[in-house]
Amino acid sequence: DSGVTQTPKHLITATGQRVTLRCSPRSGDLSVYWYQQSLDQGLQFLIQYYNGEERAKGNILERFSAQQFPDLHSELNLSSLELGDSALYFCASSVARAGGPGNTGELFFGEGSRLTVL
Amino acid sequence: EDQVTQSPEALRLQEGESSSLNCSYTVSGLRGLFWYRQDPGKGPEFLFTLYSAGEEKEKERLKATLTKKESFLHITAPKPEDSATYLCAARGSGYSTLTFGKGTMLLVSP
């Protein structure tokens, strides 16, 4: 158990709909990362938050957005869903931003949310 | 742009048959090379971090090594429970997150 909690574990929805994925980081971790994993693309970085602020952006579509709340949990919002958005969405956390004190760099991943768009 | 390439894509071994997985990276100012294990339908599980060429780390039947361009994950006398996808990731100087390779799917048969 990594200590990172993601809900829901599975989600089935239709094209055009909107869903929200939730992540609670490990206790004490300030950074939250979202990744998308599909069979052909592997793990793709979407976005990172550190202590409530956006720190880095990867291949995140404009239809997707995220935020980190004062209690450090994070939500990933996916809207106008398309068939190609079907994937596993992982949240990961780390103790601090890269290079910061106490940060050895590794990310700890949750079990993921499997999204199926029909 | 940081790039990480893993080979082979898939590897089938007999129990006890040692082998190595390769991870080639192109990263500006490497600030860490990471290995993860991922079981089907689960999140990646952290194994090792390597920071400088020549560094080695071991855990049970696994040993990770690092050169200036590659990392290897050596599996000695594997068991069926070592079957999983092994992911390699790198962090460069200009980015705070990890760039992942597509993984090597390892199957160890009894």
CSV table of C-alpha atoms in Angstrom, one decimal:
chain,number,residue,atom,x,y,z
A,1,ASP,CA,0.0,0.0,0.0
A,2,SER,CA,1.6,3.2,-1.2
A,3,GLY,CA,-0.6,5.5,0.9
A,4,VAL,CA,-2.0,7.3,-2.1
A,5,THR,CA,-5.8,6.8,-2.4
A,6,GLN,CA,-7.7,7.2,-5.6
A,7,THR,CA,-11.5,7.1,-6.3
A,8,PRO,CA,-13.4,5.8,-8.1
A,9,LYS,CA,-11.5,2.6,-9.0
A,10,HIS,CA,-13.7,2.1,-12.1
A,11,LEU,CA,-15.9,4.5,-14.1
A,12,ILE,CA,-18.0,3.8,-17.2
A,13,THR,CA,-19.5,6.8,-18.9
A,14,ALA,CA,-20.6,7.9,-22.4
A,15,THR,CA,-19.0,10.2,-24.9
A,16,GLY,CA,-19.6,13.9,-24.2
A,17,GLN,CA,-19.9,13.4,-20.5
A,18,ARG,CA,-17.8,14.9,-17.7
A,19,VAL,CA,-16.2,13.0,-14.8
A,20,THR,CA,-14.1,13.9,-11.8
A,21,LEU,CA,-11.3,11.7,-10.4
A,22,ARG,CA,-10.1,12.2,-6.9
A,23,CYS,CA,-6.8,11.6,-5.2
A,24,SER,CA,-5.6,11.8,-1.6
A,25,PRO,CA,-1.7,11.9,-1.4
A,26,ARG,CA,0.4,10.2,1.2
A,27,SER,CA,0.4,12.0,4.6
A,28,GLY,CA,2.9,14.8,4.5
A,29,ASP,CA,3.4,14.8,0.7
A,30,LEU,CA,2.9,18.2,-0.9
A,31,SER,CA,3.2,17.4,-4.6
A,32,VAL,CA,0.5,15.6,-6.6
A,33,TYR,CA,1.0,14.3,-10.1
A,34,TRP,CA,-1.5,13.0,-12.6
A,35,TYR,CA,-0.6,10.5,-15.3
A,36,GLN,CA,-2.6,8.8,-18.0
A,37,GLN,CA,-1.7,5.2,-19.0
A,38,SER,CA,-3.0,3.6,-22.2
A,39,LEU,CA,-1.9,0.4,-23.9
A,40,ASP,CA,-0.1,2.1,-26.7
A,41,GLN,CA,1.3,5.2,-25.0
A,42,GLY,CA,2.5,4.1,-21.7
A,43,LEU,CA,2.5,6.4,-18.7
A,44,GLN,CA,2.0,10.0,-19.9
A,45,PHE,CA,2.5,12.9,-17.5
A,46,LEU,CA,-0.5,15.3,-17.4
A,47,ILE,CA,0.0,17.8,-14.7
A,48,GLN,CA,1.7,18.5,-11.3
A,49,TYR,CA,0.6,20.5,-8.3
A,50,TYR,CA,2.7,21.5,-5.4
A,51,ASN,CA,1.0,22.8,-2.2
A,52,GLY,CA,-2.0,24.0,-4.1
A,53,GLU,CA,-0.2,25.6,-7.1
A,54,GLU,CA,0.3,24.2,-10.6
A,55,ARG,CA,4.0,23.4,-11.0
A,56,ALA,CA,4.3,21.6,-14.3
A,57,LYS,CA,2.1,20.7,-17.3
A,58,GLY,CA,2.6,17.8,-19.6
A,59,ASN,CA,0.4,16.4,-22.4
A,60,ILE,CA,-2.9,17.5,-20.8
A,61,LEU,CA,-5.7,18.3,-23.2
A,62,GLU,CA,-7.7,21.5,-22.9
A,63,ARG,CA,-10.8,19.4,-22.0
A,64,PHE,CA,-9.0,18.3,-18.9
A,65,SER,CA,-8.3,20.3,-15.8
A,66,ALA,CA,-7.1,19.7,-12.3
A,67,GLN,CA,-6.7,21.4,-9.0
A,68,GLN,CA,-5.2,20.8,-5.5
A,69,PHE,CA,-7.2,21.8,-2.5
A,70,PRO,CA,-6.0,23.3,0.8
A,71,ASP,CA,-6.1,19.8,2.4
A,72,LEU,CA,-3.8,18.7,-0.4
A,73,HIS,CA,-6.2,16.3,-2.1
A,74,SER,CA,-6.5,16.7,-5.8
A,75,GLU,CA,-9.1,16.3,-8.5
A,76,LEU,CA,-8.8,15.7,-12.2
A,77,ASN,CA,-11.7,16.8,-14.2
A,78,LEU,CA,-12.3,15.3,-17.7
A,79,SER,CA,-15.0,16.8,-19.9
A,80,SER,CA,-16.5,16.3,-23.3
A,81,LEU,CA,-15.2,12.8,-23.1
A,82,GLU,CA,-14.2,10.9,-26.2
A,83,LEU,CA,-13.6,7.2,-26.8
A,84,GLY,CA,-9.9,7.8,-26.9
A,85,ASP,CA,-10.0,9.1,-23.3
A,86,SER,CA,-10.5,5.5,-22.1
A,87,ALA,CA,-7.4,4.8,-20.0
A,88,LEU,CA,-6.1,4.3,-16.5
A,89,TYR,CA,-5.5,7.5,-14.7
A,90,PHE,CA,-2.9,7.5,-11.9
A,91,CYS,CA,-2.2,9.9,-9.2
A,92,ALA,CA,1.2,10.0,-7.6
A,93,SER,CA,2.6,12.0,-4.7
A,94,SER,CA,6.0,13.0,-3.4
A,95,VAL,CA,7.2,14.7,-0.3
A,96,ALA,CA,8.3,18.0,-1.9
A,97,ARG,CA,9.1,19.6,-5.2
A,98,ALA,CA,12.2,18.3,-7.0
A,99,GLY,CA,15.4,19.2,-5.3
A,100,GLY,CA,13.8,20.4,-2.2
A,101,PRO,CA,14.9,19.2,1.2
A,102,GLY,CA,13.9,15.7,2.1
A,103,ASN,CA,12.9,14.8,-1.5
A,104,THR,CA,14.8,11.8,-2.9
A,105,GLY,CA,12.7,12.2,-6.0
A,106,GLU,CA,10.6,9.1,-6.2
A,107,LEU,CA,6.9,9.2,-6.8
A,108,PHE,CA,4.4,7.0,-5.0
A,109,PHE,CA,1.4,5.9,-7.1
A,110,GLY,CA,-2.1,5.1,-6.2
A,111,GLU,CA,-4.0,2.1,-7.6
A,112,GLY,CA,-5.5,4.2,-10.4
A,113,SER,CA,-9.0,5.0,-11.8
A,114,ARG,CA,-10.0,3.0,-14.9
A,115,LEU,CA,-12.1,5.1,-17.1
A,116,THR,CA,-14.1,3.5,-19.9
A,117,VAL,CA,-15.9,5.8,-22.4
A,118,LEU,CA,-18.6,4.1,-24.5
B,1,GLU,CA,12.7,16.7,-24.8
B,2,ASP,CA,13.5,14.0,-22.3
B,3,GLN,CA,13.2,10.5,-23.8
B,4,VAL,CA,13.3,7.0,-22.2
B,5,THR,CA,13.4,3.8,-24.2
B,6,GLN,CA,13.1,0.3,-22.8
B,7,SER,CA,14.0,-3.0,-24.4
B,8,PRO,CA,12.9,-5.6,-24.9
B,9,GLU,CA,9.1,-4.9,-24.9
B,10,ALA,CA,8.5,-8.4,-23.6
B,11,LEU,CA,10.7,-11.1,-22.1
B,12,ARG,CA,9.8,-14.6,-21.3
B,13,LEU,CA,12.1,-16.5,-18.9
B,14,GLN,CA,12.2,-19.9,-17.3
B,15,GLU,CA,12.4,-19.9,-13.5
B,16,GLY,CA,16.0,-19.6,-12.5
B,17,GLU,CA,17.1,-18.1,-15.9
B,18,SER,CA,18.8,-14.8,-15.2
B,19,SER,CA,18.6,-11.9,-17.6
B,20,SER,CA,18.7,-8.1,-17.9
B,21,LEU,CA,16.3,-5.4,-19.0
B,22,ASN,CA,17.6,-2.3,-20.7
B,23,CYS,CA,16.6,1.4,-20.3
B,24,SER,CA,18.2,4.0,-22.5
B,25,TYR,CA,17.7,7.6,-21.7
B,26,THR,CA,18.2,11.0,-23.2
B,27,VAL,CA,17.8,13.6,-20.5
B,28,SER,CA,19.3,16.9,-20.0
B,29,GLY,CA,21.1,16.9,-16.6
B,30,LEU,CA,19.9,13.6,-15.1
B,31,ARG,CA,18.6,14.1,-11.6
B,32,GLY,CA,17.5,10.5,-11.0
B,33,LEU,CA,16.8,7.3,-12.8
B,34,PHE,CA,14.0,5.3,-11.4
B,35,TRP,CA,12.8,1.7,-11.7
B,36,TYR,CA,9.2,0.7,-10.9
B,37,ARG,CA,7.3,-2.6,-11.0
B,38,GLN,CA,3.7,-2.7,-12.2
B,39,ASP,CA,1.4,-5.6,-11.8
B,40,PRO,CA,-1.7,-5.8,-14.1
B,41,GLY,CA,-4.4,-3.3,-13.1
B,42,LYS,CA,-2.3,-1.9,-10.3
B,43,GLY,CA,-0.3,1.3,-9.8
B,44,PRO,CA,3.5,1.3,-10.3
B,45,GLU,CA,5.5,0.3,-7.2
B,46,PHE,CA,8.8,2.0,-6.6
B,47,LEU,CA,11.9,-0.2,-6.7
B,48,PHE,CA,15.1,1.9,-7.0
B,49,THR,CA,16.5,5.3,-7.6
B,50,LEU,CA,20.0,5.8,-9.1
B,51,TYR,CA,21.7,9.2,-9.3
B,52,SER,CA,25.1,8.8,-10.8
B,53,ALA,CA,27.0,6.6,-13.3
B,54,GLY,CA,28.5,3.6,-11.6
B,55,GLU,CA,25.9,3.5,-8.9
B,56,GLU,CA,24.3,0.1,-8.2
B,57,LYS,CA,21.3,-0.9,-6.0
B,58,GLU,CA,20.0,-4.3,-5.0
B,59,LYS,CA,16.8,-5.7,-3.7
B,60,GLU,CA,16.3,-9.5,-3.4
B,61,ARG,CA,16.8,-10.9,-6.9
B,62,LEU,CA,17.0,-7.5,-8.6
B,63,LYS,CA,20.0,-5.3,-9.2
B,64,ALA,CA,19.9,-1.9,-11.0
B,65,THR,CA,22.9,-0.3,-12.5
B,66,LEU,CA,23.5,3.1,-14.2
B,67,THR,CA,25.8,4.4,-16.9
B,68,LYS,CA,25.8,7.8,-18.6
B,69,LYS,CA,23.4,6.6,-21.2
B,70,GLU,CA,21.7,3.5,-19.9
B,71,SER,CA,20.4,1.7,-16.9
B,72,PHE,CA,20.1,-2.1,-16.5
B,73,LEU,CA,17.8,-4.1,-14.3
B,74,HIS,CA,19.4,-7.5,-13.7
B,75,ILE,CA,17.2,-10.3,-12.6
B,76,THR,CA,19.0,-13.2,-11.0
B,77,ALA,CA,17.4,-16.6,-10.7
B,78,PRO,CA,13.9,-15.2,-11.2
B,79,LYS,CA,10.8,-16.7,-9.8
B,80,PRO,CA,7.2,-16.7,-11.2
B,81,GLU,CA,6.3,-14.0,-8.7
B,82,ASP,CA,8.7,-11.7,-10.4
B,83,SER,CA,6.4,-11.6,-13.4
B,84,ALA,CA,5.3,-8.0,-14.0
B,85,THR,CA,5.9,-5.0,-16.2
B,86,TYR,CA,9.1,-3.1,-15.2
B,87,LEU,CA,9.1,0.6,-15.9
B,88,CYS,CA,12.1,2.9,-16.1
B,89,ALA,CA,11.7,6.7,-15.6
B,90,ALA,CA,14.1,9.6,-15.7
B,91,ARG,CA,14.0,13.1,-14.2
B,92,GLY,CA,16.0,15.8,-16.0
B,93,SER,CA,17.2,19.1,-14.6
B,94,GLY,CA,14.5,21.2,-16.3
B,95,TYR,CA,11.5,19.3,-15.1
B,96,SER,CA,10.2,18.2,-11.7
B,97,THR,CA,8.3,15.1,-12.8
B,98,LEU,CA,9.3,11.8,-14.3
B,99,THR,CA,9.4,10.7,-18.0
B,100,PHE,CA,8.6,7.0,-18.3
B,101,GLY,CA,9.5,4.4,-20.8
B,102,LYS,CA,6.8,2.0,-22.1
B,103,GLY,CA,8.0,-0.8,-20.0
B,104,THR,CA,9.3,-4.4,-20.3
B,105,MET,CA,6.7,-7.1,-19.7
B,106,LEU,CA,8.4,-10.0,-17.9
B,107,LEU,CA,6.9,-13.4,-17.7
B,108,VAL,CA,8.6,-16.1,-15.6
B,109,SER,CA,7.4,-19.6,-16.2
B,110,PRO,CA,7.8,-22.3,-13.5
